[in-house]
PDB file of C-alpha atoms in Angstrom:
ATOM      1  CA  MET O1205      34.688  -2.686 -88.498  1.00 87.00           C
ATOM      2  CA  ILE O1206      32.043  -5.396 -88.788  1.00 94.00           C
ATOM      3  CA  LYS O1207      29.070  -4.606 -86.548  1.00 94.00           C
ATOM      4  CA  GLY O1208      26.785  -7.437 -87.586  1.00 96.00           C
ATOM      5  CA  CYS O1209      25.191  -9.252 -90.488  1.00 98.00           C
ATOM      6  CA  LYS O1210      22.106  -9.866 -92.563  1.00 98.00           C
ATOM      7  CA  ILE O1211      20.866 -13.354 -93.269  1.00 98.00           C
ATOM      8  CA  CYS O1212      18.822 -13.171 -96.427  1.00 97.00           C
ATOM      9  CA  GLY O1213      16.373 -15.405 -98.246  1.00 96.00           C
ATOM     10  CA  ILE O1214      14.457 -16.871 -95.323  1.00 97.00           C
ATOM     11  CA  LYS O1215      11.265 -18.644 -96.392  1.00 96.00           C
ATOM     12  CA  ASP O1216      10.303 -21.090 -93.628  1.00 97.00           C
ATOM     13  CA  SER O1217       9.271 -20.526 -90.039  1.00 97.00           C
ATOM     14  CA  ASP O1218      11.570 -23.162 -88.523  1.00 97.00           C
ATOM     15  CA  THR O1219      14.680 -21.432 -89.874  1.00 98.00           C
ATOM     16  CA  LEU O1220      13.360 -18.001 -88.956  1.00 98.00           C
ATOM     17  CA  ASN O1221      12.641 -19.044 -85.383  1.00 98.00           C
ATOM     18  CA  TYR O1222      16.085 -20.614 -85.105  1.00 98.00           C
ATOM     19  CA  ILE O1223      17.747 -17.391 -86.256  1.00 98.00           C
ATOM     20  CA  ILE O1224      15.644 -15.037 -84.143  1.00 98.00           C
ATOM     21  CA  ASN O1225      16.290 -17.083 -81.011  1.00 98.00           C
ATOM     22  CA  HIS O1226      19.995 -17.694 -81.621  1.00 98.00           C
ATOM     23  CA  PRO O1227      22.306 -16.457 -78.820  1.00 98.00           C
ATOM     24  CA  TYR O1228      23.941 -14.130 -81.383  1.00 98.00           C
ATOM     25  CA  PRO O1229      21.119 -13.239 -83.779  1.00 98.00           C
ATOM     26  CA  PRO O1230      21.769 -11.255 -86.944  1.00 98.00           C
ATOM     27  CA  LYS O1231      21.144  -7.528 -87.026  1.00 98.00           C
ATOM     28  CA  PHE O1232      19.000  -7.981 -90.152  1.00 98.00           C
ATOM     29  CA  ILE O1233      16.886 -10.769 -91.657  1.00 98.00           C
ATOM     30  CA  GLY O1234      15.929 -10.428 -95.326  1.00 98.00           C
ATOM     31  CA  PHE O1235      12.912 -11.746 -97.237  1.00 98.00           C
ATOM     32  CA  ILE O1236      12.624 -11.869-101.041  1.00 97.00           C
ATOM     33  CA  CYS O1237       9.284 -10.183-101.725  1.00 98.00           C
ATOM     34  CA  ASN O1238       8.895  -9.675-105.483  1.00 96.00           C
ATOM     35  CA  TYR O1239      11.506 -11.664-107.398  1.00 93.00           C
ATOM     36  CA  PRO O1240      10.072 -15.058-108.458  1.00 94.00           C
ATOM     37  CA  LYS O1241      13.276 -15.944-110.339  1.00 92.00           C
ATOM     38  CA  SER O1242      14.868 -16.574-106.957  1.00 92.00           C
ATOM     39  CA  SER O1243      14.344 -19.920-105.242  1.00 93.00           C
ATOM     40  CA  ARG O1244      14.159 -17.884-102.015  1.00 95.00           C
ATOM     41  CA  TYR O1245      11.129 -15.861-103.139  1.00 96.00           C
ATOM     42  CA  VAL O1246       8.185 -15.900-100.710  1.00 98.00           C
ATOM     43  CA  GLU O1247       4.639 -15.368-102.008  1.00 97.00           C
ATOM     44  CA  LEU O1248       2.584 -12.729-100.249  1.00 97.00           C
ATOM     45  CA  LYS O1249       0.217 -15.101 -98.431  1.00 97.00           C
ATOM     46  CA  SER O1250       3.121 -17.137 -97.058  1.00 98.00           C
ATOM     47  CA  LEU O1251       5.029 -13.963 -96.228  1.00 98.00           C
ATOM     48  CA  ARG O1252       2.229 -12.621 -94.058  1.00 97.00           C
ATOM     49  CA  LYS O1253       2.141 -15.873 -92.115  1.00 98.00           C
ATOM     50  CA  LEU O1254       5.936 -16.100 -91.856  1.00 98.00           C
ATOM     51  CA  LEU O1255       6.319 -12.580 -90.457  1.00 98.00           C
ATOM     52  CA  ASN O1256       3.726 -13.092 -87.731  1.00 97.00           C
ATOM     53  CA  VAL O1257       6.463 -13.563 -85.182  1.00 97.00           C
ATOM     54  CA  LYS O1258       8.304 -11.661 -82.474  1.00 96.00           C
ATOM     55  CA  LYS O1259      11.471 -10.212 -84.018  1.00 96.00           C
ATOM     56  CA  ASN O1260      13.446 -10.047 -80.783  1.00 95.00           C
ATOM     57  CA  LYS O1261      16.748  -8.266 -81.561  1.00 95.00           C
ATOM     58  CA  SER O1262      16.671  -8.508 -85.364  1.00 98.00           C
ATOM     59  CA  GLU O1263      15.263  -6.094 -87.920  1.00 98.00           C
ATOM     60  CA  PHE O1264      13.308  -7.298 -90.953  1.00 98.00           C
ATOM     61  CA  VAL O1265      14.256  -6.309 -94.493  1.00 98.00           C
ATOM     62  CA  ALA O1266      12.019  -6.495 -97.577  1.00 98.00           C
ATOM     63  CA  VAL O1267      14.233  -7.306-100.560  1.00 97.00           C
ATOM     64  CA  LEU O1268      12.658  -5.705-103.640  1.00 97.00           C
ATOM     65  CA  VAL O1269      13.775  -5.562-107.275  1.00 96.00           C
ATOM     66  CA  LYS O1270      12.410  -2.439-108.982  1.00 96.00           C
ATOM     67  CA  PRO O1271       9.097  -2.749-107.096  1.00 97.00           C
ATOM     68  CA  LYS O1272       5.842  -1.540-108.583  1.00 97.00           C
ATOM     69  CA  SER O1273       3.255   0.242-106.472  1.00 97.00           C
ATOM     70  CA  LYS O1274       1.127  -2.922-106.175  1.00 97.00           C
ATOM     71  CA  ILE O1275       3.676  -4.894-104.148  1.00 98.00           C
ATOM     72  CA  LEU O1276       4.589  -1.824-102.104  1.00 98.00           C
ATOM     73  CA  GLU O1277       0.951  -1.380-101.138  1.00 98.00           C
ATOM     74  CA  GLU O1278       0.591  -5.096-100.366  1.00 98.00           C
ATOM     75  CA  ILE O1279       3.511  -5.182 -97.945  1.00 98.00           C
ATOM     76  CA  LYS O1280       3.178  -1.742 -96.359  1.00 97.00           C
ATOM     77  CA  SER O1281       1.519  -3.095 -93.200  1.00 97.00           C
ATOM     78  CA  LEU O1282       4.019  -5.918 -92.735  1.00 98.00           C
ATOM     79  CA  PRO O1283       6.667  -5.501 -89.995  1.00 98.00           C
ATOM     80  CA  PHE O1284       9.563  -4.441 -92.209  1.00 98.00           C
ATOM     81  CA  ASP O1285      12.127  -2.008 -90.839  1.00 98.00           C
ATOM     82  CA  TYR O1286      14.061  -1.608 -94.102  1.00 98.00           C
ATOM     83  CA  TYR O1287      13.401  -1.849 -97.822  1.00 98.00           C
ATOM     84  CA  GLN O1288      16.399  -3.176 -99.752  1.00 98.00           C
ATOM     85  CA  LEU O1289      15.996  -1.842-103.277  1.00 97.00           C
ATOM     86  CA  TYR O1290      17.599  -3.127-106.474  1.00 95.00           C
ATOM     87  CA  ASP O1291      17.420  -1.420-109.878  1.00 94.00           C
ATOM     88  CA  CYS O1292      15.833   1.764-108.534  1.00 96.00           C
ATOM     89  CA  SER O1293      16.991   5.280-109.355  1.00 96.00           C
ATOM     90  CA  PRO O1294      17.654   7.765-106.532  1.00 97.00           C
ATOM     91  CA  ASP O1295      14.433   9.574-107.472  1.00 97.00           C
ATOM     92  CA  GLU O1296      12.417   6.360-107.270  1.00 98.00           C
ATOM     93  CA  ILE O1297      13.951   5.536-103.896  1.00 98.00           C
ATOM     94  CA  LYS O1298      13.171   9.002-102.578  1.00 97.00           C
ATOM     95  CA  ILE O1299       9.488   8.589-103.448  1.00 97.00           C
ATOM     96  CA  ILE O1300       9.313   5.134-101.842  1.00 98.00           C
ATOM     97  CA  LYS O1301      11.121   6.291 -98.718  1.00 97.00           C
ATOM     98  CA  GLN O1302       8.877   9.296 -98.216  1.00 97.00           C
ATOM     99  CA  LYS O1303       5.620   7.454 -98.923  1.00 97.00           C
ATOM    100  CA  TYR O1304       6.241   4.346 -96.835  1.00 97.00           C
ATOM    101  CA  GLN O1305       8.515   5.807 -94.148  1.00 97.00           C
ATOM    102  CA  LYS O1306      11.019   2.959 -94.260  1.00 97.00           C
ATOM    103  CA  LYS O1307      14.767   2.982 -93.918  1.00 98.00           C
ATOM    104  CA  ILE O1308      16.516   2.182 -97.185  1.00 98.00           C
ATOM    105  CA  ILE O1309      19.292  -0.222 -98.130  1.00 98.00           C
ATOM    106  CA  SER O1310      20.359   0.832-101.616  1.00 97.00           C
ATOM    107  CA  ALA O1311      21.696  -2.214-103.440  1.00 94.00           C
ATOM    108  CA  LEU O1312      24.372  -1.536-106.041  1.00 93.00           C
ATOM    109  CA  THR O1313      25.444  -4.472-108.204  1.00 91.00           C
ATOM    110  CA  ILE O1314      29.145  -4.353-109.003  1.00 90.00           C
ATOM    111  CA  LYS O1315      31.224  -5.549-111.920  1.00 87.00           C
ATOM    112  CA  ASP O1316      33.784  -2.779-112.289  1.00 87.00           C
ATOM    113  CA  ARG O1317      34.861   0.559-110.848  1.00 86.00           C
ATOM    114  CA  SER O1318      32.197   2.517-112.723  1.00 87.00           C
ATOM    115  CA  ASP O1319      29.487   0.529-110.924  1.00 89.00           C
ATOM    116  CA  VAL O1320      31.033   1.415-107.572  1.00 89.00           C
ATOM    117  CA  LEU O1321      31.094   5.136-108.310  1.00 86.00           C
ATOM    118  CA  ARG O1322      27.317   5.182-108.765  1.00 90.00           C
ATOM    119  CA  TYR O1323      27.044   5.264-104.971  1.00 92.00           C
ATOM    120  CA  LYS O1324      27.517   9.038-105.016  1.00 91.00           C
ATOM    121  CA  SER O1325      24.114   9.657-106.564  1.00 94.00           C
ATOM    122  CA  PHE O1326      22.382   7.727-103.753  1.00 95.00           C
ATOM    123  CA  ALA O1327      23.950   9.705-100.917  1.00 93.00           C
ATOM    124  CA  ASP O1328      20.778  11.598-100.002  1.00 94.00           C
ATOM    125  CA  VAL O1329      18.313   8.695-100.109  1.00 96.00           C
ATOM    126  CA  THR O1330      20.077   5.706 -98.573  1.00 97.00           C
ATOM    127  CA  ASP O1331      20.570   4.643 -94.966  1.00 97.00           C
ATOM    128  CA  ILE O1332      22.893   1.727 -95.756  1.00 97.00           C
ATOM    129  CA  TYR O1333      24.773   0.970 -98.976  1.00 97.00           C
ATOM    130  CA  LEU O1334      24.799  -2.653-100.123  1.00 96.00           C
ATOM    131  CA  PHE O1335      27.499  -3.643-102.585  1.00 94.00           C
ATOM    132  CA  ASP O1336      26.529  -6.902-104.271  1.00 90.00           C
ATOM    133  CA  SER O1337      27.505  -8.915-107.335  1.00 83.00           C
ATOM    134  CA  LYS O1338      25.666  -8.856-110.661  1.00 77.00           C
ATOM    135  CA  GLY O1339      24.447 -12.384-109.982  1.00 63.00           C
ATOM    136  CA  TYR O1340      21.264 -11.512-108.048  1.00 53.00           C
ATOM    137  CA  GLU O1341      19.873 -14.954-107.079  1.00 55.00           C
ATOM    138  CA  LYS O1342      23.018 -16.812-108.251  1.00 57.00           C
ATOM    139  CA  SER O1343      25.327 -15.954-105.311  1.00 57.00           C
ATOM    140  CA  GLN O1344      28.175 -14.738-107.475  1.00 65.00           C
ATOM    141  CA  GLY O1345      31.094 -12.750-106.143  1.00 75.00           C
ATOM    142  CA  PHE O1346      32.904  -9.580-107.212  1.00 83.00           C
ATOM    143  CA  ASP O1347      36.320  -8.067-106.582  1.00 84.00           C
ATOM    144  CA  HIS O1348      36.092  -6.524-103.113  1.00 84.00           C
ATOM    145  CA  ASN O1349      39.225  -4.495-103.802  1.00 84.00           C
ATOM    146  CA  LEU O1350      37.006  -2.223-105.912  1.00 88.00           C
ATOM    147  CA  ILE O1351      35.391  -0.815-102.775  1.00 88.00           C
ATOM    148  CA  LYS O1352      38.355  -0.792-100.399  1.00 82.00           C
ATOM    149  CA  ASN O1353      39.165   2.896-100.561  1.00 79.00           C
ATOM    150  CA  ILE O1354      35.822   4.594-101.080  1.00 86.00           C
ATOM    151  CA  LYS O1355      34.600   7.087 -98.479  1.00 83.00           C
ATOM    152  CA  LEU O1356      30.902   6.772 -97.703  1.00 88.00           C
ATOM    153  CA  ASN O1357      28.569   8.971 -95.711  1.00 86.00           C
ATOM    154  CA  ARG O1358      26.638   5.879 -94.589  1.00 93.00           C
ATOM    155  CA  GLU O1359      27.333   2.359 -93.401  1.00 95.00           C
ATOM    156  CA  LEU O1360      28.335  -0.315 -95.888  1.00 96.00           C
ATOM    157  CA  MET O1361      26.905  -3.807 -96.258  1.00 96.00           C
ATOM    158  CA  LEU O1362      28.765  -6.380 -98.347  1.00 95.00           C
ATOM    159  CA  ALA O1363      27.256  -9.323-100.260  1.00 92.00           C
ATOM    160  CA  GLY O1364      28.392 -11.604-103.048  1.00 84.00           C
ATOM    161  CA  ASN O1365      29.398 -15.211-102.460  1.00 81.00           C
ATOM    162  CA  ILE O1366      30.512 -14.844 -98.828  1.00 91.00           C
ATOM    163  CA  LYS O1367      30.786 -18.285 -97.214  1.00 93.00           C
ATOM    164  CA  PHE O1368      29.695 -19.389 -93.747  1.00 96.00           C
ATOM    165  CA  ASP O1369      33.245 -20.409 -92.778  1.00 95.00           C
ATOM    166  CA  ASP O1370      35.182 -17.563 -94.412  1.00 95.00           C
ATOM    167  CA  ASN O1371      37.905 -15.822 -92.449  1.00 94.00           C
ATOM    168  CA  LEU O1372      35.799 -12.836 -91.417  1.00 94.00           C
ATOM    169  CA  LYS O1373      38.872 -10.724 -90.667  1.00 93.00           C
ATOM    170  CA  ASN O1374      39.255 -10.372 -94.446  1.00 91.00           C
ATOM    171  CA  TYR O1375      36.155  -8.163 -94.462  1.00 92.00           C
ATOM    172  CA  GLU O1376      36.894  -6.031 -91.390  1.00 90.00           C
ATOM    173  CA  LYS O1377      38.395  -3.060 -93.203  1.00 87.00           C
ATOM    174  CA  ILE O1378      35.816  -2.808 -95.974  1.00 90.00           C
ATOM    175  CA  SER O1379      32.433  -3.501 -94.427  1.00 93.00           C
ATOM    176  CA  ASN O1380      30.153  -2.736 -91.484  1.00 95.00           C
ATOM    177  CA  TYR O1381      27.741  -5.601 -92.204  1.00 97.00           C
ATOM    178  CA  LEU O1382      27.988  -8.896 -94.074  1.00 97.00           C
ATOM    179  CA  ASP O1383      25.049 -10.173 -96.120  1.00 96.00           C
ATOM    180  CA  LEU O1384      24.801 -13.934 -96.622  1.00 96.00           C
ATOM    181  CA  SER O1385      22.252 -16.096 -98.368  1.00 94.00           C
ATOM    182  CA  GLY O1386      23.588 -18.919-100.551  1.00 92.00           C
ATOM    183  CA  GLY O1387      26.662 -19.210 -98.332  1.00 94.00           C
ATOM    184  CA  LEU O1388      24.408 -20.492 -95.539  1.00 97.00           C
ATOM    185  CA  GLU O1389      22.678 -23.138 -97.635  1.00 96.00           C
ATOM    186  CA  THR O1390      23.093 -26.823 -98.431  1.00 96.00           C
ATOM    187  CA  SER O1391      21.415 -28.093-101.597  1.00 94.00           C
ATOM    188  CA  GLY O1392      19.500 -24.826-101.910  1.00 91.00           C
ATOM    189  CA  LEU O1393      18.058 -24.826 -98.387  1.00 95.00           C
ATOM    190  CA  LYS O1394      19.148 -22.836 -95.352  1.00 97.00           C
ATOM    191  CA  ASP O1395      21.371 -25.002 -93.155  1.00 98.00           C
ATOM    192  CA  THR O1396      21.112 -24.181 -89.448  1.00 98.00           C
ATOM    193  CA  SER O1397      24.490 -25.793 -88.728  1.00 98.00           C
ATOM    194  CA  LYS O1398      26.157 -23.375 -91.179  1.00 98.00           C
ATOM    195  CA  ILE O1399      24.153 -20.473 -89.764  1.00 98.00           C
ATOM    196  CA  ASN O1400      25.278 -21.409 -86.256  1.00 98.00           C
ATOM    197  CA  ILE O1401      28.965 -21.572 -87.255  1.00 98.00           C
ATOM    198  CA  PHE O1402      28.767 -18.221 -89.021  1.00 98.00           C
ATOM    199  CA  LEU O1403      26.949 -16.387 -86.209  1.00 98.00           C
ATOM    200  CA  ASN O1404      29.337 -17.791 -83.597  1.00 97.00           C
ATOM    201  CA  ASN O1405      32.385 -16.814 -85.690  1.00 97.00           C
ATOM    202  CA  LEU O1406      31.000 -13.317 -86.166  1.00 97.00           C
ATOM    203  CA  ASN O1407      30.431 -12.951 -82.431  1.00 96.00           C
ATOM    204  CA  LYS O1408      34.024 -14.038 -81.746  1.00 95.00           C
ATOM    205  CA  LEU O1409      35.312 -11.440 -84.191  1.00 93.00           C
ATOM    206  CA  LYS O1410      33.238  -8.670 -82.637  1.00 88.00           C
ATOM    207  CA  ASN O1411      34.555  -9.575 -79.175  1.00 87.00           C
ATOM    208  CA  GLU O1412      38.130  -9.409 -80.443  1.00 82.00           C
ATOM    209  CA  THR O1413      37.811  -5.861 -81.777  1.00 66.00           C
TER     210      THR O1413
END
């Protein structure tokens, strides 16, 4: 059952304020903290300014790709509820979780069944599993059938080329949360009209179930 969503890659205050104050705000809002290859990356100075806002009903997520201690120290006082970690081993995640006392979204990038089965080694360190494509910043998809029958001990978040106007019922049986970034953009920028359509459609689905 889909409980909510994460809108990821926010980098300007107008879009953030629109999302936070939407009648049906997302459960999570993600910020790219240490991955300059992404067009959605936010430099530290801008990030501090951007996050100086009342979160209302949403929780903030720091999206981090194999973070070094420097960036972890730089963001530790920022109002993040979760760290979403790519390319980290379970041991590395355990250290980060214990030191910074954050909830963890373990991001697993999927190409085939063997990638999916790696989830078992993260069982003790993750709060939410994120299954994503191998595309990172490129908004690629993967075969969602690969994760249809796995049994997790935690909630599951799904990313990878999900569109703002997709039939959300297609995801009901495989995911608790949907994670969108590129699917809510026009010409590389977040599009509030697409965000509005998606959040309204998600609310309709939740009211039907």
